[in-house]
Every structure is written in structure tokens, then in C-alpha cells.
PDB file of C-alpha atoms in Angstrom:
ATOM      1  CA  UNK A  39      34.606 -15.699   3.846  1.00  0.00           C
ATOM      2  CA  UNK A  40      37.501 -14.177   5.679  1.00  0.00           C
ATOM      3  CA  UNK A  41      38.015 -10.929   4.468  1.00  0.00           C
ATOM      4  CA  UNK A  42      35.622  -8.384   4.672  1.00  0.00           C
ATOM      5  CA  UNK A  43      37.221  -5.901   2.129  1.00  0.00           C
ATOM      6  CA  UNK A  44      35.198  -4.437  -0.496  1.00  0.00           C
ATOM      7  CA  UNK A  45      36.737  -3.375  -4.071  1.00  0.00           C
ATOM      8  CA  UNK A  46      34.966  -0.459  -5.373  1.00  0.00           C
ATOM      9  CA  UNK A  47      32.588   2.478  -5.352  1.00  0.00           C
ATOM     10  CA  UNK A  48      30.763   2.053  -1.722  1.00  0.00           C
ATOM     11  CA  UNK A  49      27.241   3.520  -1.094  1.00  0.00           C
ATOM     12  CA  UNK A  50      26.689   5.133  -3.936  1.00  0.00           C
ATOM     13  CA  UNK A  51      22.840   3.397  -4.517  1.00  0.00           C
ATOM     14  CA  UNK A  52      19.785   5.626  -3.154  1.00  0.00           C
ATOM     15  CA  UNK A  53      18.125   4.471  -0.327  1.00  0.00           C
ATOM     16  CA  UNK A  54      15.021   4.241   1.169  1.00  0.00           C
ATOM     17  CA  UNK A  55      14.151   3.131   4.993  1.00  0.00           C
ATOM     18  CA  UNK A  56      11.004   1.271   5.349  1.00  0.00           C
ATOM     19  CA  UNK A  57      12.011  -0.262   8.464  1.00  0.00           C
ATOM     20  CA  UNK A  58       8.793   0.599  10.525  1.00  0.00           C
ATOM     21  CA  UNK A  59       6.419  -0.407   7.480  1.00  0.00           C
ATOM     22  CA  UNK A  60       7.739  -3.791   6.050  1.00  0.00           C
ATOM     23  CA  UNK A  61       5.154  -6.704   6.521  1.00  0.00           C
ATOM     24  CA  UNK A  62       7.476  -8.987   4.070  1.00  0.00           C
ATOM     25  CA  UNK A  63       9.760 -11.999   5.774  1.00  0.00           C
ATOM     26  CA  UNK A  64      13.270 -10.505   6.522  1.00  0.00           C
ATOM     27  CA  UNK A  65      15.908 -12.654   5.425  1.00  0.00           C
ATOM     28  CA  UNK A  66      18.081 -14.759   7.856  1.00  0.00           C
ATOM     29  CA  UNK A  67      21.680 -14.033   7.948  1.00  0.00           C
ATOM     30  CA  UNK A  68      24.384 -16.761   7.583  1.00  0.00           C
ATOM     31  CA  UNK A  69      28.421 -16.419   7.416  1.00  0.00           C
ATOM     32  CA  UNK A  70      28.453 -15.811   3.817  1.00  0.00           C
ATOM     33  CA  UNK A  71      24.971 -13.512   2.750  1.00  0.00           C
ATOM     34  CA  UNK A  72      25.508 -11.506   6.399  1.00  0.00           C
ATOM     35  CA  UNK A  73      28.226  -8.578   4.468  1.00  0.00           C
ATOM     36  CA  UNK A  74      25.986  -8.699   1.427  1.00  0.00           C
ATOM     37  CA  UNK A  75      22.928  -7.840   3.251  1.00  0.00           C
ATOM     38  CA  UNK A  76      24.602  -5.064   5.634  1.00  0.00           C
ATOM     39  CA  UNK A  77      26.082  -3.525   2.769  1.00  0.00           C
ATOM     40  CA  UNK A  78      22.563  -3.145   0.792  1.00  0.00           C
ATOM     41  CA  UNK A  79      21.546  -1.318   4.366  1.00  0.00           C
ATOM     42  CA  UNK A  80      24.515   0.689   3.517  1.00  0.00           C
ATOM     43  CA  UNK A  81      23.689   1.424  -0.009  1.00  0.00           C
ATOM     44  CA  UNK A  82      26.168  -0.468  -1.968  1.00  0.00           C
ATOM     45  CA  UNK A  83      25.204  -3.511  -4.201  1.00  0.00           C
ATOM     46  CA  UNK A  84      27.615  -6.449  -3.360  1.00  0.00           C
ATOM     47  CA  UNK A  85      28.487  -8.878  -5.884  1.00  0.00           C
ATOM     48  CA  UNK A  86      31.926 -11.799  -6.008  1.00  0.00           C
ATOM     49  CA  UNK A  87      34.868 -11.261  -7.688  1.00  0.00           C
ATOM     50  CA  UNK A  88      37.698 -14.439  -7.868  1.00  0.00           C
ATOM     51  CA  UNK A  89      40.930 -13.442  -7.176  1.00  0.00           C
ATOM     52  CA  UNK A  90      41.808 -16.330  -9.040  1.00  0.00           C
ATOM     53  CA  UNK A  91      40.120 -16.445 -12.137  1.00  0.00           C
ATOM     54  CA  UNK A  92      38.418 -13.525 -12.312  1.00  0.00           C
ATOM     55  CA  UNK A  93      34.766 -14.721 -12.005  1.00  0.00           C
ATOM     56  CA  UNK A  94      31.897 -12.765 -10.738  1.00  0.00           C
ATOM     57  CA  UNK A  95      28.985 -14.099  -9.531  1.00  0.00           C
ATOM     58  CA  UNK A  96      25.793 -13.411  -7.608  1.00  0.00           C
ATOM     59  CA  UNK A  97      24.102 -14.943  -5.076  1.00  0.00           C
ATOM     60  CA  UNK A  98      26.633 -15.155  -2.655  1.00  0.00           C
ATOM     61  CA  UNK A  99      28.681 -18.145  -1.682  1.00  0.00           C
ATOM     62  CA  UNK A 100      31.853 -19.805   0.187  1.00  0.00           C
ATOM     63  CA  UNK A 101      33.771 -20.728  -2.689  1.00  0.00           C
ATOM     64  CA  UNK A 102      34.091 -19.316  -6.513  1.00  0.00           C
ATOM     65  CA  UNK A 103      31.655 -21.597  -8.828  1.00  0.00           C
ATOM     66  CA  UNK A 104      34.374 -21.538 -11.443  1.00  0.00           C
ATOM     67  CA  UNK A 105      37.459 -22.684  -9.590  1.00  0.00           C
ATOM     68  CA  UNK A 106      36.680 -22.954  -5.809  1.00  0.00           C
ATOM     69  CA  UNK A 107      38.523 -20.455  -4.492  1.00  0.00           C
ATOM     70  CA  UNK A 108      37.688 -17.911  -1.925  1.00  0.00           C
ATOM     71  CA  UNK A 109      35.648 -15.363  -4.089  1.00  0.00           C
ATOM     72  CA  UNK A 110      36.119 -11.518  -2.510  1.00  0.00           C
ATOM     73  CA  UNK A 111      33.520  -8.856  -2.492  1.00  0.00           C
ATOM     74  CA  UNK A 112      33.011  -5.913  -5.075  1.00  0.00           C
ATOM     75  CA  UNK A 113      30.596  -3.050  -5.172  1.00  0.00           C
ATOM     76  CA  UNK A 114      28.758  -3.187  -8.350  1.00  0.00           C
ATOM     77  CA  UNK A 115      27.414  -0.223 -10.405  1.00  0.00           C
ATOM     78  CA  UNK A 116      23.796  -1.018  -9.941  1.00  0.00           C
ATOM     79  CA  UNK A 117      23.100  -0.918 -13.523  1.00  0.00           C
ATOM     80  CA  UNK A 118      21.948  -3.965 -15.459  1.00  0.00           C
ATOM     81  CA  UNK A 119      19.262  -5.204 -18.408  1.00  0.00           C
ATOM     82  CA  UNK A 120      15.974  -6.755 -17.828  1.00  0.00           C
ATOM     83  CA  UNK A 121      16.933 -10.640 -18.892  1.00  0.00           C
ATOM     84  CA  UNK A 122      13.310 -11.799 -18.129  1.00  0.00           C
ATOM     85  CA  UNK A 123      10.360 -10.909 -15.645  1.00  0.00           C
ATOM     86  CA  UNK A 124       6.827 -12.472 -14.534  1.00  0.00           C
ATOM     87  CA  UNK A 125       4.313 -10.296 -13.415  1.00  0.00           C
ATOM     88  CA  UNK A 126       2.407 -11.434 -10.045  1.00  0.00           C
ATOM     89  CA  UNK A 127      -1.208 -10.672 -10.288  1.00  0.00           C
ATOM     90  CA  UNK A 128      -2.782 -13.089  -7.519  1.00  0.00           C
ATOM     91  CA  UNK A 129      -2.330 -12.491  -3.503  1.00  0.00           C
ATOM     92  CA  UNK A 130      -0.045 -15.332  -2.424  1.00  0.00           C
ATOM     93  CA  UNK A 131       1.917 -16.001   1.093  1.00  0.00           C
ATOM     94  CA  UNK A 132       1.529 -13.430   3.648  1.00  0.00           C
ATOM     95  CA  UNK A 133       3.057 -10.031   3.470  1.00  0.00           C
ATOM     96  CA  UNK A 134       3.037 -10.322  -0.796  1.00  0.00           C
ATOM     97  CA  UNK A 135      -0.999  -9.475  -1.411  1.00  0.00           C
ATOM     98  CA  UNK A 136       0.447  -6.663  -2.791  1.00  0.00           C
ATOM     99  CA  UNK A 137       0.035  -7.262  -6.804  1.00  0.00           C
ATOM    100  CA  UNK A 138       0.548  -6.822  -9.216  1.00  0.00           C
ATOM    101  CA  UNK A 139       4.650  -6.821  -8.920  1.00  0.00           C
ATOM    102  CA  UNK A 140       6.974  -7.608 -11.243  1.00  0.00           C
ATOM    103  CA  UNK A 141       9.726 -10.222 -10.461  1.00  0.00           C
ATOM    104  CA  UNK A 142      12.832  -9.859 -12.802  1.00  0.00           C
ATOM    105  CA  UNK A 143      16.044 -11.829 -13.541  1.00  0.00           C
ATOM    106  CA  UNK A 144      18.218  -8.622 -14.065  1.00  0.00           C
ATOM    107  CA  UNK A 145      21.814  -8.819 -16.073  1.00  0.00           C
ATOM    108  CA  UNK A 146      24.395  -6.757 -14.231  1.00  0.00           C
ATOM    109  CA  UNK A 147      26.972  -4.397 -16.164  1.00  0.00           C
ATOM    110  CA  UNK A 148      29.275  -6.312 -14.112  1.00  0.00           C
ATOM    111  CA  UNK A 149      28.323  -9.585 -15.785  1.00  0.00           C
ATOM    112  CA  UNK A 150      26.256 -11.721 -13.203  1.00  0.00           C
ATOM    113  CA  UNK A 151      22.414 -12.054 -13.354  1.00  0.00           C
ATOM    114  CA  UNK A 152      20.059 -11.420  -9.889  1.00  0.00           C
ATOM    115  CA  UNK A 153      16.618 -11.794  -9.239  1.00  0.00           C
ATOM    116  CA  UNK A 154      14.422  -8.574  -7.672  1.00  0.00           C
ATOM    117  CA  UNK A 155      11.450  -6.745  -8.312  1.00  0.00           C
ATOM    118  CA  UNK A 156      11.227  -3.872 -10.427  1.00  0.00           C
ATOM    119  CA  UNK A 157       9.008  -0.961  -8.342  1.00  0.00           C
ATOM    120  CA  UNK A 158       7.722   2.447  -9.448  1.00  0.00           C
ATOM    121  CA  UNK A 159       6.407   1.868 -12.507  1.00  0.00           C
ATOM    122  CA  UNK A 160       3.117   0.450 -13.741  1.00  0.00           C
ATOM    123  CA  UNK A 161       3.604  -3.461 -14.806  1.00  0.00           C
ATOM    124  CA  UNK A 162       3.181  -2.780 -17.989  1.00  0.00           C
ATOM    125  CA  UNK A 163       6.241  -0.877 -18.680  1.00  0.00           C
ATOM    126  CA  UNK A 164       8.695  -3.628 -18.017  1.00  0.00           C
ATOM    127  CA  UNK A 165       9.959  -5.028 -20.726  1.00  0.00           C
ATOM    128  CA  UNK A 166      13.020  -7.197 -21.855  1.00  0.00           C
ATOM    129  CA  UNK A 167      15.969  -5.458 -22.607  1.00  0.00           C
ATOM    130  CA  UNK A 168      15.000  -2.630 -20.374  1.00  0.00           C
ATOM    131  CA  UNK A 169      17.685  -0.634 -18.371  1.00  0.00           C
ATOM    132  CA  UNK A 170      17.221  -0.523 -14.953  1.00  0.00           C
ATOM    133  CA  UNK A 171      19.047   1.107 -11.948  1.00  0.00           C
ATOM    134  CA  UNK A 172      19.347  -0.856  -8.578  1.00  0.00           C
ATOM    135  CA  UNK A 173      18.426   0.669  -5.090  1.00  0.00           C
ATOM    136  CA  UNK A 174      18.509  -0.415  -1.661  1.00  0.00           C
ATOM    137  CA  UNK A 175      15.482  -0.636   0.852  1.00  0.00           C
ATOM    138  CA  UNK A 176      16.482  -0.698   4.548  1.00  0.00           C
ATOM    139  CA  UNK A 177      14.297  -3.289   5.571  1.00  0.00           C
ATOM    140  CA  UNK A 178      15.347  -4.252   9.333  1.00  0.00           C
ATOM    141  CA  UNK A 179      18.398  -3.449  11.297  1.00  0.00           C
ATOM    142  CA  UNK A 180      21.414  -3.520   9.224  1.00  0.00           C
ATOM    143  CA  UNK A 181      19.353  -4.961   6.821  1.00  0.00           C
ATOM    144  CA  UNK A 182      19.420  -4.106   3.224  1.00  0.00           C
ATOM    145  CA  UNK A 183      17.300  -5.237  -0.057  1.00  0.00           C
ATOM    146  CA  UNK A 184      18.079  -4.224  -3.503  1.00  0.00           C
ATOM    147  CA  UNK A 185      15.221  -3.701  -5.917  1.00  0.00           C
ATOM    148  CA  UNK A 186      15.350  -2.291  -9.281  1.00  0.00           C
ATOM    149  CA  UNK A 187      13.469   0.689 -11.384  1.00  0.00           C
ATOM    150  CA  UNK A 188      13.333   1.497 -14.579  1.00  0.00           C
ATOM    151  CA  UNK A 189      16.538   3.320 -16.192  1.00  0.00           C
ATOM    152  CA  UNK A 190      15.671   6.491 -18.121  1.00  0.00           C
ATOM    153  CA  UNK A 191      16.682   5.072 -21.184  1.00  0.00           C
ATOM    154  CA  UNK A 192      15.691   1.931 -22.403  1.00  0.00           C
ATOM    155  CA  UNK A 193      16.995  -0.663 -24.995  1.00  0.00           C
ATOM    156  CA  UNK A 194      14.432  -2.179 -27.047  1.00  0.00           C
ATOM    157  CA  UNK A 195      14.313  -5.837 -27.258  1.00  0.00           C
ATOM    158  CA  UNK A 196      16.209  -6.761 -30.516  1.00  0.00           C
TER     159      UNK A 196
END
């Protein structure tokens, strides 16, 4: 990407530093996912907005999915609906024995859909539908990691 410039409401997601505790793989930073990650450290959630056709989309990439062109960032609310989740139960690769943990496709208000974990709330809470509010966990050195908890209000599942 070769602007840097971010539309929208910066830093306005609550974050938490975990830096000196987190046992979890850190992601590995390429050209395109390097400003998204530094911006979750930040506390703003970074989706893609086309210039040309007005697509959004999340996870982030060189070229719009819709027409090719060079997407540019935007700071998303944090907001979004539960879509779908899977609760983890069993101890798997290294640094993720702790279950249960809920894994969750999320809807944005914005329009795209992300994966992340819902924290803070017993397991059995989630459910589809359910409002959630992104926030950011500094996880390394300029290293950000959204994650989601449940909204105050809920929709039910229709």
C-alpha cells in the first residue's frame, strides 16, 4: 500500500498491554498487515475502504477484492454482531491450553466480517446475533490484537 492515511475516528478502542505476559505466537508483519497491526497497538481497529468502488473489506490486502484497486485504510467503530462462533474446549498448540475460548466470525457495523475471540464472559453467554464491542491487546512492540466482548445489549437471534 502506499499511503498510510487513515479515514476516521483514531484510537478510540480500550486497551490493554499484556506485553510481558503473552505466551501466544505474535504475528509476522508483511507490507500490507504491518499498519493494521500498529494501529491495533494504537487502539484503532483498521479495516479497507476502495476509493474506487467503495468496498470494505477485512483481512487486509494489496488490491480491493471487488475491482483491484489500491484499497485505503479506515478506522472502524469496533462494533459488530456475532455471525457465528465455536467454542474450544481441548488444549491444542502451544500457548492456547487455555480453554475453553470462544472463536467468533464477527459482522462489523462497517460491513466486513473478522474472526477473534470473544473474552470476559463465560462461554456460555455467546450467542448469535450478539453485540459485541472490539478492543485492542498490546501484544509485542507496536503490536496490536483486537478481540471482542460482549456489548451491553444484545440482539436475540431471530
Amino acid at each position: 500500500m502506499t499511503s498510510e492515511t487513515v479515514r476516521g475516528a483514531q484510537g478510540t478502542l480500550e486497551i490493554v498491554d499484556v506485553i510481558d505476559s503473552w505466551t501466544k505466537p505474535v504475528p509476522d508483519l508483511d507490507p500490507v498487515s504491518t499498519t493494521y497491526f500498529r494501529a491495533a497497538h494504537d487502539g484503532t481497529l483498521l479495516i479497507q475502504h476502495c476509493p474506487a468502488c467503495g468496498t470494505r473489506q477485512h483481512y487486509p490486502r494489496l488490491v480491493c477484492r471487488h475491482c483491484a484497486a489500491t484499497p485505503e485504510w479506515e478506522a472502524a467503530s469496533g462494533l459488530g454482531t456475532v455471525y457465528t462462533f465455536t467454542v474450544v474446549r481441548q488444549a491444542g498448540m502451544p500457548g492456547f491450553q487455555d480453554g475453553p475460548y470462544v472463536i467468533a466470525l464477527i459482522d462489523l457495523d462497517e460491513g466486513p466480517r473478522m474472526m477473534g475471540n470473544i473474552t470476559d464472559c463465560p462461554v456460555d453467554d455467546v450467542r448469535i446475533g450478539a453485540r459485541v464491542q472490539a478492543y485492542q491487546l498490546r501484544i509485542a512492540d507496536g503490536i496490536g490484537l483486537p478481540q471482542w466482548r460482549l456489548a451491553a445489549v444484545s440482539t436475540p437471534n431471530a
